[in-house]
Coordinates of C-alpha atoms in Angstrom, one line a residue:
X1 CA 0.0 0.0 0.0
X2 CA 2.0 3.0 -1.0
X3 CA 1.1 6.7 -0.6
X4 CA 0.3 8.2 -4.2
X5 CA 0.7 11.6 -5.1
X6 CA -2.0 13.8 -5.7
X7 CA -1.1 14.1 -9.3
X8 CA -0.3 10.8 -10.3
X9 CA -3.1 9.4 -12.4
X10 CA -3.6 13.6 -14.1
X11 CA 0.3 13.4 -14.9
X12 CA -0.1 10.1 -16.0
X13 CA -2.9 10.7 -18.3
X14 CA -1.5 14.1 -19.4
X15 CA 0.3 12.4 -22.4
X16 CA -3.1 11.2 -23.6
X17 CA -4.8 14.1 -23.1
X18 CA -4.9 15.2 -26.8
X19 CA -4.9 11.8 -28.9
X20 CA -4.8 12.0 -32.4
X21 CA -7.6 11.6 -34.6
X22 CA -8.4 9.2 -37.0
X23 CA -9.0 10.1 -40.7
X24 CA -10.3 8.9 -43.7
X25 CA -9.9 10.2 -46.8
X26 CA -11.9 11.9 -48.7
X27 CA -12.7 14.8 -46.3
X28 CA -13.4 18.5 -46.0
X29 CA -11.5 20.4 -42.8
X30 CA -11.8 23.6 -41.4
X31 CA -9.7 24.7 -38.0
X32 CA -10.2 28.0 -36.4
X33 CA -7.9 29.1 -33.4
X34 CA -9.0 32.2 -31.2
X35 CA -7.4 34.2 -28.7
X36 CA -8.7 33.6 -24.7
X37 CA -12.1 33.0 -23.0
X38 CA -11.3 29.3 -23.2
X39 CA -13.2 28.7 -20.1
X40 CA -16.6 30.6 -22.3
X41 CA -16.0 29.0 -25.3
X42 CA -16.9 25.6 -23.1
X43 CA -19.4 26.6 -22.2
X44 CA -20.5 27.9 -25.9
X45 CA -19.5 24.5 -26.9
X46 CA -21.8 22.7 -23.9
X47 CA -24.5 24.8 -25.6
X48 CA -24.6 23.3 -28.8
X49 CA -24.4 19.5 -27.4
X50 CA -26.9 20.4 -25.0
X51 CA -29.2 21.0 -28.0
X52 CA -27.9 17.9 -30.2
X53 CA -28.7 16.0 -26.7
X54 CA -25.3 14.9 -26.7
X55 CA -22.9 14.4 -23.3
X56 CA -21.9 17.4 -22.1
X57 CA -18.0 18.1 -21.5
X58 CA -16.6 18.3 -17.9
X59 CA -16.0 21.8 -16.2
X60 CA -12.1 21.2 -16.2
X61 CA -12.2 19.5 -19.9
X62 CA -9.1 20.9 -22.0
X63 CA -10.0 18.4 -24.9
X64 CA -13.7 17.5 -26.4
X65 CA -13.7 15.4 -29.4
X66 CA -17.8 14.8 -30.5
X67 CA -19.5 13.7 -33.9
X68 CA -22.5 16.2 -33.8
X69 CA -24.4 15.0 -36.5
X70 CA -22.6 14.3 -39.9
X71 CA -19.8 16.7 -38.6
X72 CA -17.0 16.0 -36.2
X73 CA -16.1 18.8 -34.0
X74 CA -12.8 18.7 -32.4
X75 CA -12.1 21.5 -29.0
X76 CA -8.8 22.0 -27.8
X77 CA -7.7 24.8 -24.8
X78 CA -4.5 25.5 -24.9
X79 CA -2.5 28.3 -22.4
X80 CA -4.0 31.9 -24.1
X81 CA -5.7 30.5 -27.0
X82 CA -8.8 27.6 -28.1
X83 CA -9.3 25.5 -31.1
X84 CA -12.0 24.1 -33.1
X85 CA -11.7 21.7 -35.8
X86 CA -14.7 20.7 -37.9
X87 CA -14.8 17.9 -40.6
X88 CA -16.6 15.8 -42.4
X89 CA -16.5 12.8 -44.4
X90 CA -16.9 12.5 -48.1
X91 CA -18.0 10.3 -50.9
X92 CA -16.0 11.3 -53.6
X93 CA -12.9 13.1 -53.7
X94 CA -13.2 17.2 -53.9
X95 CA -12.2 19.2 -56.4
X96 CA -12.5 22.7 -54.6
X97 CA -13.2 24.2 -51.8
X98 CA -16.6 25.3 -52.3
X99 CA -18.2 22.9 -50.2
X100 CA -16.6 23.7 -46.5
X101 CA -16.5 21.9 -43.1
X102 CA -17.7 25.3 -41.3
X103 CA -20.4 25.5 -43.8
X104 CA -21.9 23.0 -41.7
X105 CA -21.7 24.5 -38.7
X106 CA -25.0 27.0 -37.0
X107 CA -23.8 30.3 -38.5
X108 CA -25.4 32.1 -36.0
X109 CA -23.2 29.6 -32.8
X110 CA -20.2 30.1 -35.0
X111 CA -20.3 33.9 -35.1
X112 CA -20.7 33.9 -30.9
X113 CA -18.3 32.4 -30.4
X114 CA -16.1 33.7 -27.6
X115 CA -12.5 34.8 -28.0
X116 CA -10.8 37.0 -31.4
X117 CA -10.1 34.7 -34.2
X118 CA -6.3 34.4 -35.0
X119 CA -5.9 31.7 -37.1
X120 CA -8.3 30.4 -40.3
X121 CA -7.7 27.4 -42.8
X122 CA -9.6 24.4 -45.4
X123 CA -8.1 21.8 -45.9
X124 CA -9.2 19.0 -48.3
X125 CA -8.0 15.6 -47.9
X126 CA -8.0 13.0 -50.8
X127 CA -6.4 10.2 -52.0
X128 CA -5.6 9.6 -55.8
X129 CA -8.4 9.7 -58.2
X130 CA -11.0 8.8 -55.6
X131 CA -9.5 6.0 -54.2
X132 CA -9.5 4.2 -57.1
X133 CA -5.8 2.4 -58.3
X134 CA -4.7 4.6 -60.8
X135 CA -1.7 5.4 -62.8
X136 CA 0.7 7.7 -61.1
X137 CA 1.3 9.7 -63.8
X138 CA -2.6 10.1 -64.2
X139 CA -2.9 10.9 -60.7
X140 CA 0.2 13.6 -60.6
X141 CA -1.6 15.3 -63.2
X142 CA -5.1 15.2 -61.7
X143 CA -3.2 16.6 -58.3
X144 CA -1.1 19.6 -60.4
X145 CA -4.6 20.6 -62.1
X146 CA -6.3 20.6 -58.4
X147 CA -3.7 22.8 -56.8
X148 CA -3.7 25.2 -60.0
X149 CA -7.3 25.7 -59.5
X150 CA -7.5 26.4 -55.7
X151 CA -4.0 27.8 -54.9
X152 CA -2.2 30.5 -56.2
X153 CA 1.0 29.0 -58.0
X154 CA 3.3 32.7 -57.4
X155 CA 3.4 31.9 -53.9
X156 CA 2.4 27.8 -54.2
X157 CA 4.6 25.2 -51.3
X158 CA 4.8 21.7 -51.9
X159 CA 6.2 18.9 -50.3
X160 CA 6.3 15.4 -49.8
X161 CA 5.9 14.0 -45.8
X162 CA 5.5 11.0 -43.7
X163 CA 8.0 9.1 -45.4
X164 CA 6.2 9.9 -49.0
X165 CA 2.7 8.3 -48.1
X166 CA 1.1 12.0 -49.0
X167 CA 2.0 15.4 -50.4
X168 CA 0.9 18.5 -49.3
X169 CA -0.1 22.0 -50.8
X170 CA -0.7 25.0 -49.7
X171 CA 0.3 29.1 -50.7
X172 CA -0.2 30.1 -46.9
X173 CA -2.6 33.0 -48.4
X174 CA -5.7 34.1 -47.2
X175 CA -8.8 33.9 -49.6
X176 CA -11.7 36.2 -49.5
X177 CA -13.2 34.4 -46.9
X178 CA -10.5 35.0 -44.6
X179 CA -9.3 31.5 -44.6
X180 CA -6.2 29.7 -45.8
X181 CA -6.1 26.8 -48.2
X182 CA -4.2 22.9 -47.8
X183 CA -4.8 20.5 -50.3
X184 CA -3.3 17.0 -49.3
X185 CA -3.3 14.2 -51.3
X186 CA -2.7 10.9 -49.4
X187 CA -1.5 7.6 -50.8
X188 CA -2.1 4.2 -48.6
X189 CA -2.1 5.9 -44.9
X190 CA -3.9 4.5 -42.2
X191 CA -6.5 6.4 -40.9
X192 CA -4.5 7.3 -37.5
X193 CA -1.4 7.8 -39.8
X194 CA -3.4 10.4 -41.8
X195 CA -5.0 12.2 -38.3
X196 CA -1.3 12.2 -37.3
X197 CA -0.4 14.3 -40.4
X198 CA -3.7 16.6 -40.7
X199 CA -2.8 17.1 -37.1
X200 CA 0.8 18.7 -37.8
X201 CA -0.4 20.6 -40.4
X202 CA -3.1 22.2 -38.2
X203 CA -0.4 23.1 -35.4
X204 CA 1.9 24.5 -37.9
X205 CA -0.3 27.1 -39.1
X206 CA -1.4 27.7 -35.5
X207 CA 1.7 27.8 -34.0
X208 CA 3.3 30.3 -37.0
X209 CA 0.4 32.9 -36.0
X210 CA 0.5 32.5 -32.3
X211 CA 4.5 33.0 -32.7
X212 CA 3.9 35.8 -34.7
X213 CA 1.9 37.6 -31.8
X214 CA 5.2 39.1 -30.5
X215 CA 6.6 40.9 -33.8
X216 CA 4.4 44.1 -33.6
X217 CA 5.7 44.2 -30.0
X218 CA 8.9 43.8 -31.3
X219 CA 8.8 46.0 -33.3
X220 CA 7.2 49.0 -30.9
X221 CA 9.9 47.7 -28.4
X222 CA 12.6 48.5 -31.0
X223 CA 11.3 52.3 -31.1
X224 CA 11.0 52.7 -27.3
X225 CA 14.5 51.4 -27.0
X226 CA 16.1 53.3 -29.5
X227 CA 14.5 56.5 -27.8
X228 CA 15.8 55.1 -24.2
X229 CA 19.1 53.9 -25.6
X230 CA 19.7 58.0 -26.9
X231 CA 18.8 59.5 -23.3
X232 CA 21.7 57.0 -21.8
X233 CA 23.7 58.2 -24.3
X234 CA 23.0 62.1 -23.4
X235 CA 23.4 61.5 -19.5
X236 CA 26.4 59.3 -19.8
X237 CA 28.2 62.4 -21.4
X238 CA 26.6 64.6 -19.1
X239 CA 28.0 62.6 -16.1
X240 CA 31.6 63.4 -17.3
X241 CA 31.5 67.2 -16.5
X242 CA 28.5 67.7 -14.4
X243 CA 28.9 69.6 -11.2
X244 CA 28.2 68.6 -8.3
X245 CA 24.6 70.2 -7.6
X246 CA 23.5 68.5 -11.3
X247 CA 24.1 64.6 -9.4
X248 CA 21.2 64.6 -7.9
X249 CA 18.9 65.8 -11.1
X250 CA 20.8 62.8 -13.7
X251 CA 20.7 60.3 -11.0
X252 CA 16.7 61.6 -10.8
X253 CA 17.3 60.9 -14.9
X254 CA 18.7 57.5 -14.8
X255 CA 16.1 56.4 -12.3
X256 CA 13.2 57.8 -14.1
X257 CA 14.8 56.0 -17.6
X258 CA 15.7 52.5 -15.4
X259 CA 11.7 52.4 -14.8
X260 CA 11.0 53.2 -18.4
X261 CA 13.0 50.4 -19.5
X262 CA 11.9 47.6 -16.7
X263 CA 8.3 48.3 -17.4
X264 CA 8.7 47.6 -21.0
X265 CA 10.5 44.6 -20.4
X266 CA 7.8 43.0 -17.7
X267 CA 5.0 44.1 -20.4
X268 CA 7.2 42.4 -23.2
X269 CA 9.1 39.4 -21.6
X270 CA 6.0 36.8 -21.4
X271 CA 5.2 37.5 -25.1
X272 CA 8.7 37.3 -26.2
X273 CA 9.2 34.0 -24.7
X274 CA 5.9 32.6 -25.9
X275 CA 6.8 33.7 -29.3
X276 CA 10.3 31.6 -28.6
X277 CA 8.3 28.5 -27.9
X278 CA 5.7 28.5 -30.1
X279 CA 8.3 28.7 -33.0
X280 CA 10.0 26.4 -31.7
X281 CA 7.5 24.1 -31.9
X282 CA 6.5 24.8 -35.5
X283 CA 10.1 23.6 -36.4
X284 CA 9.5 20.4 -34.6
X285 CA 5.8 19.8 -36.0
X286 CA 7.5 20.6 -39.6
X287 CA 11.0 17.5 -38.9
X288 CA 8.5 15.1 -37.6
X289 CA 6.7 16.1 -41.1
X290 CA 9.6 14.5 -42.4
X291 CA 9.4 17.0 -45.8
X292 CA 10.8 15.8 -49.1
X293 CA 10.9 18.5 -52.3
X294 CA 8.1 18.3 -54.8
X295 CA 9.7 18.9 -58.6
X296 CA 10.9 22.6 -58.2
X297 CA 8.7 23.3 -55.4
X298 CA 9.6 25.5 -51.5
X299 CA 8.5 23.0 -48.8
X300 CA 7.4 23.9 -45.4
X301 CA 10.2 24.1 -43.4
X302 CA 12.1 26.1 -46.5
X303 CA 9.4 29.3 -46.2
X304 CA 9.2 29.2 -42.5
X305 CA 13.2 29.4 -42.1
X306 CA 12.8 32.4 -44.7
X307 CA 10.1 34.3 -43.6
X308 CA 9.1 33.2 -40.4
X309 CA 12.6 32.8 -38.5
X310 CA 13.5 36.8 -39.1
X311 CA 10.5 37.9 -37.2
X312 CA 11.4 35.8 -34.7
X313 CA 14.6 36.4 -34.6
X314 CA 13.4 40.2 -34.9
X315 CA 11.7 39.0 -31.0
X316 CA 14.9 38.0 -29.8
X317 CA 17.0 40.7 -30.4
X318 CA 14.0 43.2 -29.0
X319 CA 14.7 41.2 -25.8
X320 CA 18.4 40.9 -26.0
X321 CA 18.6 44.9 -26.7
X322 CA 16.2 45.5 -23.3
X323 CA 18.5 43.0 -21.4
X324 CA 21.8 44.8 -22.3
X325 CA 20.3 48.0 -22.0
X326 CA 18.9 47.5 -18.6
X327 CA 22.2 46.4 -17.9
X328 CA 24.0 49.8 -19.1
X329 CA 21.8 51.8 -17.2
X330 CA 22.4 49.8 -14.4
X331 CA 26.4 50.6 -14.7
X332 CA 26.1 53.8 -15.4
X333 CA 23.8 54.3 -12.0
X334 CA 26.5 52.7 -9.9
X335 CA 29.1 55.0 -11.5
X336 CA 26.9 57.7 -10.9
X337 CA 26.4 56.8 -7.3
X338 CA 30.5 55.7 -6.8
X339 CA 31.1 59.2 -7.6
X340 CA 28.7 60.8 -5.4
X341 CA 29.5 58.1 -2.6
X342 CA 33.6 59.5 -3.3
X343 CA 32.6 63.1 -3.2
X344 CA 30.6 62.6 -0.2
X345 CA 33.4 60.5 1.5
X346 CA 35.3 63.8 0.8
X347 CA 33.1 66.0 2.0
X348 CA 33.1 63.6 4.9
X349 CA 36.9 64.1 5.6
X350 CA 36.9 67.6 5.6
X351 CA 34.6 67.9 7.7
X352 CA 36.1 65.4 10.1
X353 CA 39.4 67.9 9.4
X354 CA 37.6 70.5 10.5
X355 CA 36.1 69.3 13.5
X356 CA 39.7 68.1 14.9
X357 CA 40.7 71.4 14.7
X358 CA 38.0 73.0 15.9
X359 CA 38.3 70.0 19.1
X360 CA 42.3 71.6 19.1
X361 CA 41.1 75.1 19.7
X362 CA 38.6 74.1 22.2
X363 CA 41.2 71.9 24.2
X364 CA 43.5 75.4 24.4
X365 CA 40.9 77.6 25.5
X366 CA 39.9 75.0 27.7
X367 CA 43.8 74.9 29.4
X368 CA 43.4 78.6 29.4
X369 CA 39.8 78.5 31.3
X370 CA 41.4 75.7 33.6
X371 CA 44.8 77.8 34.7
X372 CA 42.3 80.9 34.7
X373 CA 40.1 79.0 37.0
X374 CA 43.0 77.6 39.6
X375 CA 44.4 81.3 39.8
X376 CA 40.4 82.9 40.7
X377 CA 39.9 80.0 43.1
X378 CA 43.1 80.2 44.7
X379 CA 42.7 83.6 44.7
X380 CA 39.4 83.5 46.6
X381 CA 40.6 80.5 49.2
X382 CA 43.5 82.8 50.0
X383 CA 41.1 85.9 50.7
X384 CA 38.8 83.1 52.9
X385 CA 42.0 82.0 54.8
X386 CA 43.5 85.7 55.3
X387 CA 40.2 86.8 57.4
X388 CA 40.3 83.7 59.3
X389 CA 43.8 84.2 60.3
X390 CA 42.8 87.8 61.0
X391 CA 39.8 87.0 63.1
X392 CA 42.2 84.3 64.9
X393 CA 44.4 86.8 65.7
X394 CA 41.8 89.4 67.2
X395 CA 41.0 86.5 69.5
X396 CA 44.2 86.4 71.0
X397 CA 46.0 83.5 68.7
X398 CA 49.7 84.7 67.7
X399 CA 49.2 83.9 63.9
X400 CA 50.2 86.6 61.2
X401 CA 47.9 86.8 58.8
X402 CA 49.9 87.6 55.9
X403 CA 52.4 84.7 56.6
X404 CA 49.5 82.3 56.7
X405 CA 48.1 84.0 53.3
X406 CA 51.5 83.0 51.7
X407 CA 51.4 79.6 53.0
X408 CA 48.3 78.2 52.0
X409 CA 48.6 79.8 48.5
X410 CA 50.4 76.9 47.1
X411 CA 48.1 74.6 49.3
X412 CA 44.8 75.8 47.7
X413 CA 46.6 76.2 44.1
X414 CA 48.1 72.6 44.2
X415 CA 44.2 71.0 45.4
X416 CA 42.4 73.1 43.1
X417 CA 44.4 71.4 40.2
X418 CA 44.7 68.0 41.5
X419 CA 41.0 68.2 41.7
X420 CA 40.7 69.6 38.0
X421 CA 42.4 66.7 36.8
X422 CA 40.6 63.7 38.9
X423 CA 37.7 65.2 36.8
X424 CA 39.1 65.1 33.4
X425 CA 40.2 61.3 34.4
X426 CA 36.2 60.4 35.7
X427 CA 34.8 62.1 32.6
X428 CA 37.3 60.2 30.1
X429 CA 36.3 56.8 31.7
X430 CA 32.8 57.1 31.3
X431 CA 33.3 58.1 27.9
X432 CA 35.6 55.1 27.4

């Protein structure tokens, strides 16, 4: 009897949590991807099966795959976006795209659905010459005609994948209706072998627009930062001869610029490394593709090293350039402040000069107040023991007066000191 862990069976499970489908070909596709309210487009979802009478999907379901009726709907949440594929089987193999999965679909659900659409595509899926064994030279021409009449050939991809059992088209353009077009044309797959493939597809194309998400941030970073990059510039130079009254108003400066710069990067760093992550999955999706060229045709992975790798290389040097420049403003501060700290060690020392010699001066006057203070008191104690004596000697005692003046002079002089200087030692040991 061992303890499990909470999340044993949900980690478990997690790498089934998204199986992939399995096709038949011939079939009509159509995949839309939308930006957040996952949770409401569940619930949208639930709406529609709750009409169809069909089982609803849990509250916590990231995954809902349901035939509702002649069309399969596939729902996928994913971290800050939702999918929904829709297909349906066909009879004979299509020639165009006229007839569309999402032409199935309640028009007025579709258009409710929650979330902003991102990412639009058809697909048609067929095999050669309607299933039917055919010659292959037949069947590359009845494939070539296809693709001529639903893509455009200026801007046309082709390539051959999963180990040559199909071929894929596509211009990666949008049509009228807003949507992308994919023609593939499988040879002999099994049906999980061809949802495996139409599945890669789909997460190519949804990946490449979700990874796109952080080039216009990219590029509105690269403004910001050219401004904030200038201002360094201006109160680096101005740190080289500023006075000293102007510290306090560029160190205001570099703080004021420091916040500038760590604001954009908190705003832009989550983007920037989804847009890392997403790409890099499109290059995985597109090797486990396996691509092979098609006559004199750009495949897949071709384009998106060409088009799509600059923009996101556009993403990483946005983030490099905020890195490095919080980093320079972050030297420049500390030099800033090592030369204020310096100065004001300076300052310090002088003052410290200053008050020695001030403490020196004190000290003399107070040996001057001291001797001052021994003569006065010996002066007085003198004048105390003269009328004594006098008054002694009134009364019959044979004392002189002034002979016992001059004697206790040095008497009352010597104490008076002594006395002075048993206080100097008290006070110096409590201070000690």
């Amino acid at each position: 009897m061992l303890t499990a862990h909470p999340q044993r069976e949900a980690l478990h499970n997690e790498i089934h949590a998204r199986p992939y489908e399995r096709l038949t070909a011939p079939l009509a596709l159509s995949h839309i991807a939308l930006l957040g309210e996952a949770d409401r487009a569940r619930e949208h979802i639930a709406a529609l099966l709750r009409k169809r009478h069909l089982p609803l999907p849990a509250e916590d379901a990231n995954h809902l795959s349901v035939d509702i009726g002649g069309l399969h709907l596939r729902w996928e949440k994913h971290t800050e976006f939702h999918t929904c594929t829709f297909w349906k089987q066909l009879h004979d193999a299509p020639e165009s795209f006229d007839a569309t999965a999402l032409a199935e679909v309640p028009q007025d659900w579709l258009s409710e659905m929650p979330g902003q659409w991102l990412v639009g595509l058809h697909m048609i899926v067929r095999t050669q010459r309607n299933g039917e064994q055919a010659d292959p030279d037949q069947a590359a021409t009845d494939t070539r005609q296809l693709v001529r009449r639903t893509l455009n050939e200026d801007s046309l991809l082709g390539a051959s994948v999963m180990d040559n059992d199909a071929e894929v088209y596509t211009d990666l353009r949008l049509a009228a209706d807003g949507f992308a077009r994919f023609v593939v044309v499988a040879t002999g797959m099994s049906p999980r072998r061809l949802g495996r493939a139409v599945q890669r597809l789909l997460e190519i194309e949804t990946y490449r627009m979700t990874a796109l998400l952080g080039l216009p941030m990219a590029r509105e970073v690269g403004e910001a930062l050219l401004h904030a990059e200038r201002d360094l510039a201006n109160v680096a130079e101005l740190i080289r001869s500023a006075q000293r009254h102007q510290e306090p108003e560029l160190l205001r400066q570099l703080t004021l610029l420091a916040g500038q710069v760590e604001s954009l990067y908190a705003r832009t760093h989550a983007r920037f490394s989804a847009s890392s992550a997403y790409f890099e999955l499109v290059q995985r999706r597109i090797e486990e593709l396996g691509e092979h060229r098609l006559e004199n045709l750009q495949t897949l992975g071709e384009f998106m090293e060409r088009r799509l790798a600059p923009a996101m290389q556009t993403c990483v040097w946005a983030a490099r350039r905020q890195q490095a420049l919080s980093e320079r403003i972050s030297r420049t501060s500390n030099l800033l402040r090592t030369r204020v700290e310096i100065e004001q060690q300076q300052s310090s020392q002088e003052l410290l000069d200053a008050m020695n010699r001030r403490q020196k001066a004190q000290m003399l006057l107070q040996s001057a107040v001291e001797g001052l203070s021994v003569a006065a008191v010996t002066y007085y104690g003198a004048g105390l023991v003269g009328y004594l004596a006098k008054g002694l000697k009134t009364a019959g005692w044979p004392i002189s007066p002034d002979i016992a003046v001059a004697l206790c002079i040095p008497v009352i002089a010597i104490a008076v000191w002594g006395g002075i200087r048993r206080l100097h030692r008290q006070a110096r040991a409590q201070v000690d």
